[in-house]
Amino acid sequence: MQIVYSERHKLHATDSVRVAGHVYHPQEVPARAEVILAALIAADLGPVVEPIDHRLRPILAVHNTEFITHLQTVYARGAEYFGVPMPILVGDGVTPERAPTKPDGFIEQCHYYTFDYEDPILKGTWDAAYWSAQCALTAADLVKAGHPAAYALCRPPGHHASTDLYGGFCYLNNAAIAVRYLQQEAPCKVAILDLDYHHGNGTQAIFYADPTVLYCSLHADPAVDYPFYWGQAEEQGTGAGLGYNYNWPLPLGIEDAQYLACLPAALRVIQDFAPRYLVVSLGLDTAANDPIGKFKLTTAAFMRMGRMVADLKIDTVVVQEGGYNTQTLGQNAVAFLGVFE
Ligand code: SP5
Ligand code: ZN
């Protein structure tokens, strides 16, 4: 399958962040994308292609203009505000609500645009996020052009970002941007299967009232793990979108058998929806020994999952989300993607 990758993800250089004299220990690091790319190349999984620049328009089909301006300018504004360039890293916990009013102050605006606390905006963060979204758009182009599947090696990831909030290591919602782009010329139904360990609260929010986009997610029970405030089974959509949002919160510690027993339910819902396209948010943080996720999936499970998804025979854009164990990310990406044509 075609693999879309840009080395510009390295501009989001989280591994070099220092905050107030302390070393910050990031988990969403450039090495993640590098080990996945190396493993896909070693396994000869397909040609690696550069993203095409679709400019801002398809990004603005999902995100609000002032939010985009904030992401583009906040680093430079911070340098002026502080008198010295430094990472913008705000907040002290996950906050559930979008605040109703945008304040005037610089620091307050930094808080206003995120719900989270461990998402630095660095000098190159905007460019990296922009090219991550372009990878998803280019994978969508390839599938539109007739490839049965394409993979976007997106970094930073996207599924926690909503219209005008970033968080969960996500700035732009790459999967949502691909969905809207797939619908652009000829309106059609698109299903999203979110396999990241965490609930994709951003993706859910973006399509919550939309009956043309089905969102299905398997993830850790938010009662006990991130993102905490979203992802329960009772969240089923709103208005015209009611009935087009499905969450399967799962207990911490589950192994292959329990996870694979749950997946067919989601695949059946997708089949019944009969979408023109499928977008998979592929998180690999469900793997055993992930430093953040607390499921215990083996590499064999990722192969089974890939097979089950490929057997749907729906034209599919796979978008990389989380996954933090750089020892196992490569083999698990190969296991999942290797079954696609
Ligand atoms: C895309 C994705 O998988 N985002 C996950 C965001 C999870 N955020 C919560 C992680 C909690 C662990 N952080 C501990 C930091 C210690 N310095
Ligand atoms: Zn995750």
mmCIF file of N, CA and C in Angstrom, residues 270-330:
data_model
loop_
_atom_site.group_PDB
_atom_site.id
_atom_site.type_symbol
_atom_site.label_atom_id
_atom_site.label_comp_id
_atom_site.label_asym_id
_atom_site.label_seq_id
_atom_site.Cartn_x
_atom_site.Cartn_y
_atom_site.Cartn_z
ATOM 1 N N ILE A 270 -20.426 -0.577 11.028
ATOM 2 C CA ILE A 270 -19.866 0.093 9.836
ATOM 3 C C ILE A 270 -20.448 -0.512 8.564
ATOM 4 N N GLN A 271 -20.529 -1.825 8.512
ATOM 5 C CA GLN A 271 -21.106 -2.482 7.330
ATOM 6 C C GLN A 271 -22.554 -2.050 7.104
ATOM 7 N N ASP A 272 -23.323 -2.006 8.174
ATOM 8 C CA ASP A 272 -24.732 -1.606 8.062
ATOM 9 C C ASP A 272 -24.872 -0.162 7.573
ATOM 10 N N PHE A 273 -23.908 0.670 7.915
ATOM 11 C CA PHE A 273 -23.922 2.084 7.503
ATOM 12 C C PHE A 273 -23.635 2.215 5.998
ATOM 13 N N ALA A 274 -22.931 1.232 5.452
ATOM 14 C CA ALA A 274 -22.598 1.191 4.017
ATOM 15 C C ALA A 274 -21.925 2.471 3.523
ATOM 16 N N PRO A 275 -20.764 2.797 4.106
ATOM 17 C CA PRO A 275 -20.090 4.039 3.716
ATOM 18 C C PRO A 275 -19.372 3.903 2.373
ATOM 19 N N ARG A 276 -19.140 5.038 1.714
ATOM 20 C CA ARG A 276 -18.314 5.057 0.503
ATOM 21 C C ARG A 276 -16.843 4.866 0.856
ATOM 22 N N TYR A 277 -16.424 5.454 1.993
ATOM 23 C CA TYR A 277 -15.030 5.342 2.440
ATOM 24 C C TYR A 277 -14.978 5.029 3.933
ATOM 25 N N LEU A 278 -13.850 4.436 4.311
ATOM 26 C CA LEU A 278 -13.547 4.198 5.729
ATOM 27 C C LEU A 278 -12.246 4.927 6.073
ATOM 28 N N VAL A 279 -12.242 5.643 7.186
ATOM 29 C CA VAL A 279 -11.010 6.237 7.699
ATOM 30 C C VAL A 279 -10.709 5.555 9.027
ATOM 31 N N VAL A 280 -9.536 4.943 9.132
ATOM 32 C CA VAL A 280 -9.127 4.262 10.360
ATOM 33 C C VAL A 280 -8.147 5.152 11.116
ATOM 34 N N SER A 281 -8.486 5.499 12.346
ATOM 35 C CA SER A 281 -7.541 6.159 13.238
ATOM 36 C C SER A 281 -6.767 5.059 13.942
ATOM 37 N N LEU A 282 -5.550 4.825 13.449
ATOM 38 C CA LEU A 282 -4.771 3.687 13.939
ATOM 39 C C LEU A 282 -3.851 4.108 15.071
ATOM 40 N N GLY A 283 -4.292 3.870 16.295
ATOM 41 C CA GLY A 283 -3.409 4.048 17.449
ATOM 42 C C GLY A 283 -2.758 2.713 17.748
ATOM 43 N N LEU A 284 -1.477 2.736 18.056
ATOM 44 C CA LEU A 284 -0.785 1.491 18.422
ATOM 45 C C LEU A 284 -0.485 1.482 19.918
ATOM 46 N N ASP A 285 -1.141 2.383 20.651
ATOM 47 C CA ASP A 285 -0.949 2.432 22.107
ATOM 48 C C ASP A 285 -1.818 1.418 22.843
ATOM 49 N N THR A 286 -2.538 0.560 22.080
ATOM 50 C CA THR A 286 -3.232 -0.586 22.680
ATOM 51 C C THR A 286 -2.284 -1.769 22.897
ATOM 52 N N ALA A 287 -1.052 -1.629 22.440
ATOM 53 C CA ALA A 287 -0.090 -2.738 22.520
ATOM 54 C C ALA A 287 0.376 -2.992 23.957
ATOM 55 N N ALA A 288 0.682 -4.244 24.229
ATOM 56 C CA ALA A 288 1.321 -4.593 25.503
ATOM 57 C C ALA A 288 2.584 -3.757 25.666
ATOM 58 N N ASN A 289 2.839 -3.333 26.889
ATOM 59 C CA ASN A 289 4.054 -2.571 27.217
ATOM 60 C C ASN A 289 4.124 -1.184 26.610
ATOM 61 N N ASP A 290 2.971 -0.649 26.195
ATOM 62 C CA ASP A 290 2.987 0.763 25.813
ATOM 63 C C ASP A 290 3.188 1.581 27.092
ATOM 64 N N PRO A 291 4.002 2.632 27.050
ATOM 65 C CA PRO A 291 4.230 3.400 28.285
ATOM 66 C C PRO A 291 3.023 4.236 28.724
ATOM 67 N N ILE A 292 2.043 4.427 27.850
ATOM 68 C CA ILE A 292 0.848 5.177 28.234
ATOM 69 C C ILE A 292 -0.377 4.260 28.301
ATOM 70 N N GLY A 293 -0.633 3.507 27.237
ATOM 71 C CA GLY A 293 -1.808 2.638 27.181
ATOM 72 C C GLY A 293 -1.684 1.439 28.118
ATOM 73 N N LYS A 294 -2.837 0.959 28.593
ATOM 74 C CA LYS A 294 -2.844 -0.153 29.556
ATOM 75 C C LYS A 294 -3.601 -1.376 29.046
ATOM 76 N N PHE A 295 -3.685 -1.549 27.725
ATOM 77 C CA PHE A 295 -4.135 -2.819 27.164
ATOM 78 C C PHE A 295 -2.890 -3.674 26.912
ATOM 79 N N LYS A 296 -3.134 -4.935 26.512
ATOM 80 C CA LYS A 296 -1.994 -5.855 26.365
ATOM 81 C C LYS A 296 -2.026 -6.585 25.023
ATOM 82 N N LEU A 297 -2.297 -5.862 23.943
ATOM 83 C CA LEU A 297 -2.401 -6.542 22.651
ATOM 84 C C LEU A 297 -1.023 -6.954 22.141
ATOM 85 N N THR A 298 -1.013 -8.130 21.501
ATOM 86 C CA THR A 298 0.220 -8.636 20.903
ATOM 87 C C THR A 298 0.264 -8.245 19.421
ATOM 88 N N THR A 299 1.421 -8.467 18.826
ATOM 89 C CA THR A 299 1.574 -8.191 17.396
ATOM 90 C C THR A 299 0.601 -9.047 16.578
ATOM 91 N N ALA A 300 0.344 -10.266 17.043
ATOM 92 C CA ALA A 300 -0.614 -11.140 16.338
ATOM 93 C C ALA A 300 -2.002 -10.502 16.303
ATOM 94 N N ALA A 301 -2.378 -9.812 17.359
ATOM 95 C CA ALA A 301 -3.694 -9.157 17.385
ATOM 96 C C ALA A 301 -3.767 -8.052 16.336
ATOM 97 N N PHE A 302 -2.686 -7.300 16.174
ATOM 98 C CA PHE A 302 -2.706 -6.227 15.169
ATOM 99 C C PHE A 302 -2.867 -6.803 13.761
ATOM 100 N N MET A 303 -2.301 -7.982 13.542
ATOM 101 C CA MET A 303 -2.476 -8.622 12.234
ATOM 102 C C MET A 303 -3.936 -9.039 12.041
ATOM 103 N N ARG A 304 -4.525 -9.605 13.083
ATOM 104 C CA ARG A 304 -5.942 -9.996 13.011
ATOM 105 C C ARG A 304 -6.822 -8.772 12.784
ATOM 106 N N MET A 305 -6.531 -7.694 13.475
ATOM 107 C CA MET A 305 -7.322 -6.458 13.325
ATOM 108 C C MET A 305 -7.229 -5.936 11.895
ATOM 109 N N GLY A 306 -6.017 -5.921 11.352
ATOM 110 C CA GLY A 306 -5.831 -5.464 9.967
ATOM 111 C C GLY A 306 -6.621 -6.321 9.003
ATOM 112 N N ARG A 307 -6.563 -7.622 9.210
ATOM 113 C CA ARG A 307 -7.289 -8.548 8.345
ATOM 114 C C ARG A 307 -8.794 -8.302 8.415
ATOM 115 N N MET A 308 -9.309 -8.131 9.625
ATOM 116 C CA MET A 308 -10.749 -7.909 9.793
ATOM 117 C C MET A 308 -11.193 -6.605 9.120
ATOM 118 N N VAL A 309 -10.366 -5.584 9.237
ATOM 119 C CA VAL A 309 -10.721 -4.290 8.621
ATOM 120 C C VAL A 309 -10.609 -4.399 7.095
ATOM 121 N N ALA A 310 -9.541 -5.020 6.617
ATOM 122 C CA ALA A 310 -9.358 -5.152 5.166
ATOM 123 C C ALA A 310 -10.477 -5.988 4.555
ATOM 124 N N ASP A 311 -10.976 -6.971 5.314
ATOM 125 C CA ASP A 311 -12.055 -7.839 4.819
ATOM 126 C C ASP A 311 -13.379 -7.097 4.627
ATOM 127 N N LEU A 312 -13.494 -5.902 5.171
ATOM 128 C CA LEU A 312 -14.698 -5.104 4.915
ATOM 129 C C LEU A 312 -14.775 -4.711 3.444
ATOM 130 N N LYS A 313 -13.616 -4.668 2.791
ATOM 131 C CA LYS A 313 -13.540 -4.309 1.369
ATOM 132 C C LYS A 313 -14.137 -2.923 1.104
ATOM 133 N N ILE A 314 -13.852 -2.013 2.014
ATOM 134 C CA ILE A 314 -14.238 -0.607 1.813
ATOM 135 C C ILE A 314 -12.952 0.171 1.531
ATOM 136 N N ASP A 315 -12.998 1.101 0.595
ATOM 137 C CA ASP A 315 -11.817 1.923 0.307
ATOM 138 C C ASP A 315 -11.416 2.669 1.579
ATOM 139 N N THR A 316 -10.150 2.502 1.987
ATOM 140 C CA THR A 316 -9.755 2.874 3.355
ATOM 141 C C THR A 316 -8.531 3.773 3.413
ATOM 142 N N VAL A 317 -8.666 4.848 4.161
ATOM 143 C CA VAL A 317 -7.526 5.703 4.498
ATOM 144 C C VAL A 317 -7.143 5.392 5.938
ATOM 145 N N VAL A 318 -5.919 4.929 6.153
ATOM 146 C CA VAL A 318 -5.447 4.664 7.511
ATOM 147 C C VAL A 318 -4.583 5.847 7.953
ATOM 148 N N VAL A 319 -4.926 6.413 9.095
ATOM 149 C CA VAL A 319 -4.236 7.588 9.623
ATOM 150 C C VAL A 319 -3.558 7.197 10.939
ATOM 151 N N GLN A 320 -2.269 7.483 11.066
ATOM 152 C CA GLN A 320 -1.561 7.147 12.306
ATOM 153 C C GLN A 320 -1.986 8.090 13.435
ATOM 154 N N GLU A 321 -2.304 7.494 14.587
ATOM 155 C CA GLU A 321 -2.605 8.293 15.791
ATOM 156 C C GLU A 321 -1.515 8.042 16.838
ATOM 157 N N GLY A 322 -1.880 7.468 18.005
ATOM 158 C CA GLY A 322 -0.911 7.287 19.081
ATOM 159 C C GLY A 322 -0.105 5.995 18.976
ATOM 160 N N GLY A 323 0.569 5.661 20.090
ATOM 161 C CA GLY A 323 1.484 4.508 20.139
ATOM 162 C C GLY A 323 2.850 5.021 20.539
ATOM 163 N N TYR A 324 3.374 4.563 21.694
ATOM 164 C CA TYR A 324 4.515 5.251 22.301
ATOM 165 C C TYR A 324 5.698 4.362 22.642
ATOM 166 N N ASN A 325 5.555 3.062 22.425
ATOM 167 C CA ASN A 325 6.686 2.167 22.698
ATOM 168 C C ASN A 325 7.499 2.004 21.408
ATOM 169 N N THR A 326 8.614 2.699 21.338
ATOM 170 C CA THR A 326 9.385 2.693 20.089
ATOM 171 C C THR A 326 10.049 1.329 19.825
ATOM 172 N N GLN A 327 10.015 0.429 20.815
ATOM 173 C CA GLN A 327 10.524 -0.927 20.582
ATOM 174 C C GLN A 327 9.546 -1.774 19.759
ATOM 175 N N THR A 328 8.253 -1.497 19.868
ATOM 176 C CA THR A 328 7.251 -2.370 19.243
ATOM 177 C C THR A 328 6.381 -1.674 18.187
ATOM 178 N N LEU A 329 6.472 -0.349 18.089
ATOM 179 C CA LEU A 329 5.626 0.380 17.127
ATOM 180 C C LEU A 329 5.800 -0.146 15.711
ATOM 181 N N GLY A 330 7.046 -0.398 15.315
ATOM 182 C CA GLY A 330 7.325 -0.803 13.935
ATOM 183 C C GLY A 330 6.683 -2.127 13.591
#
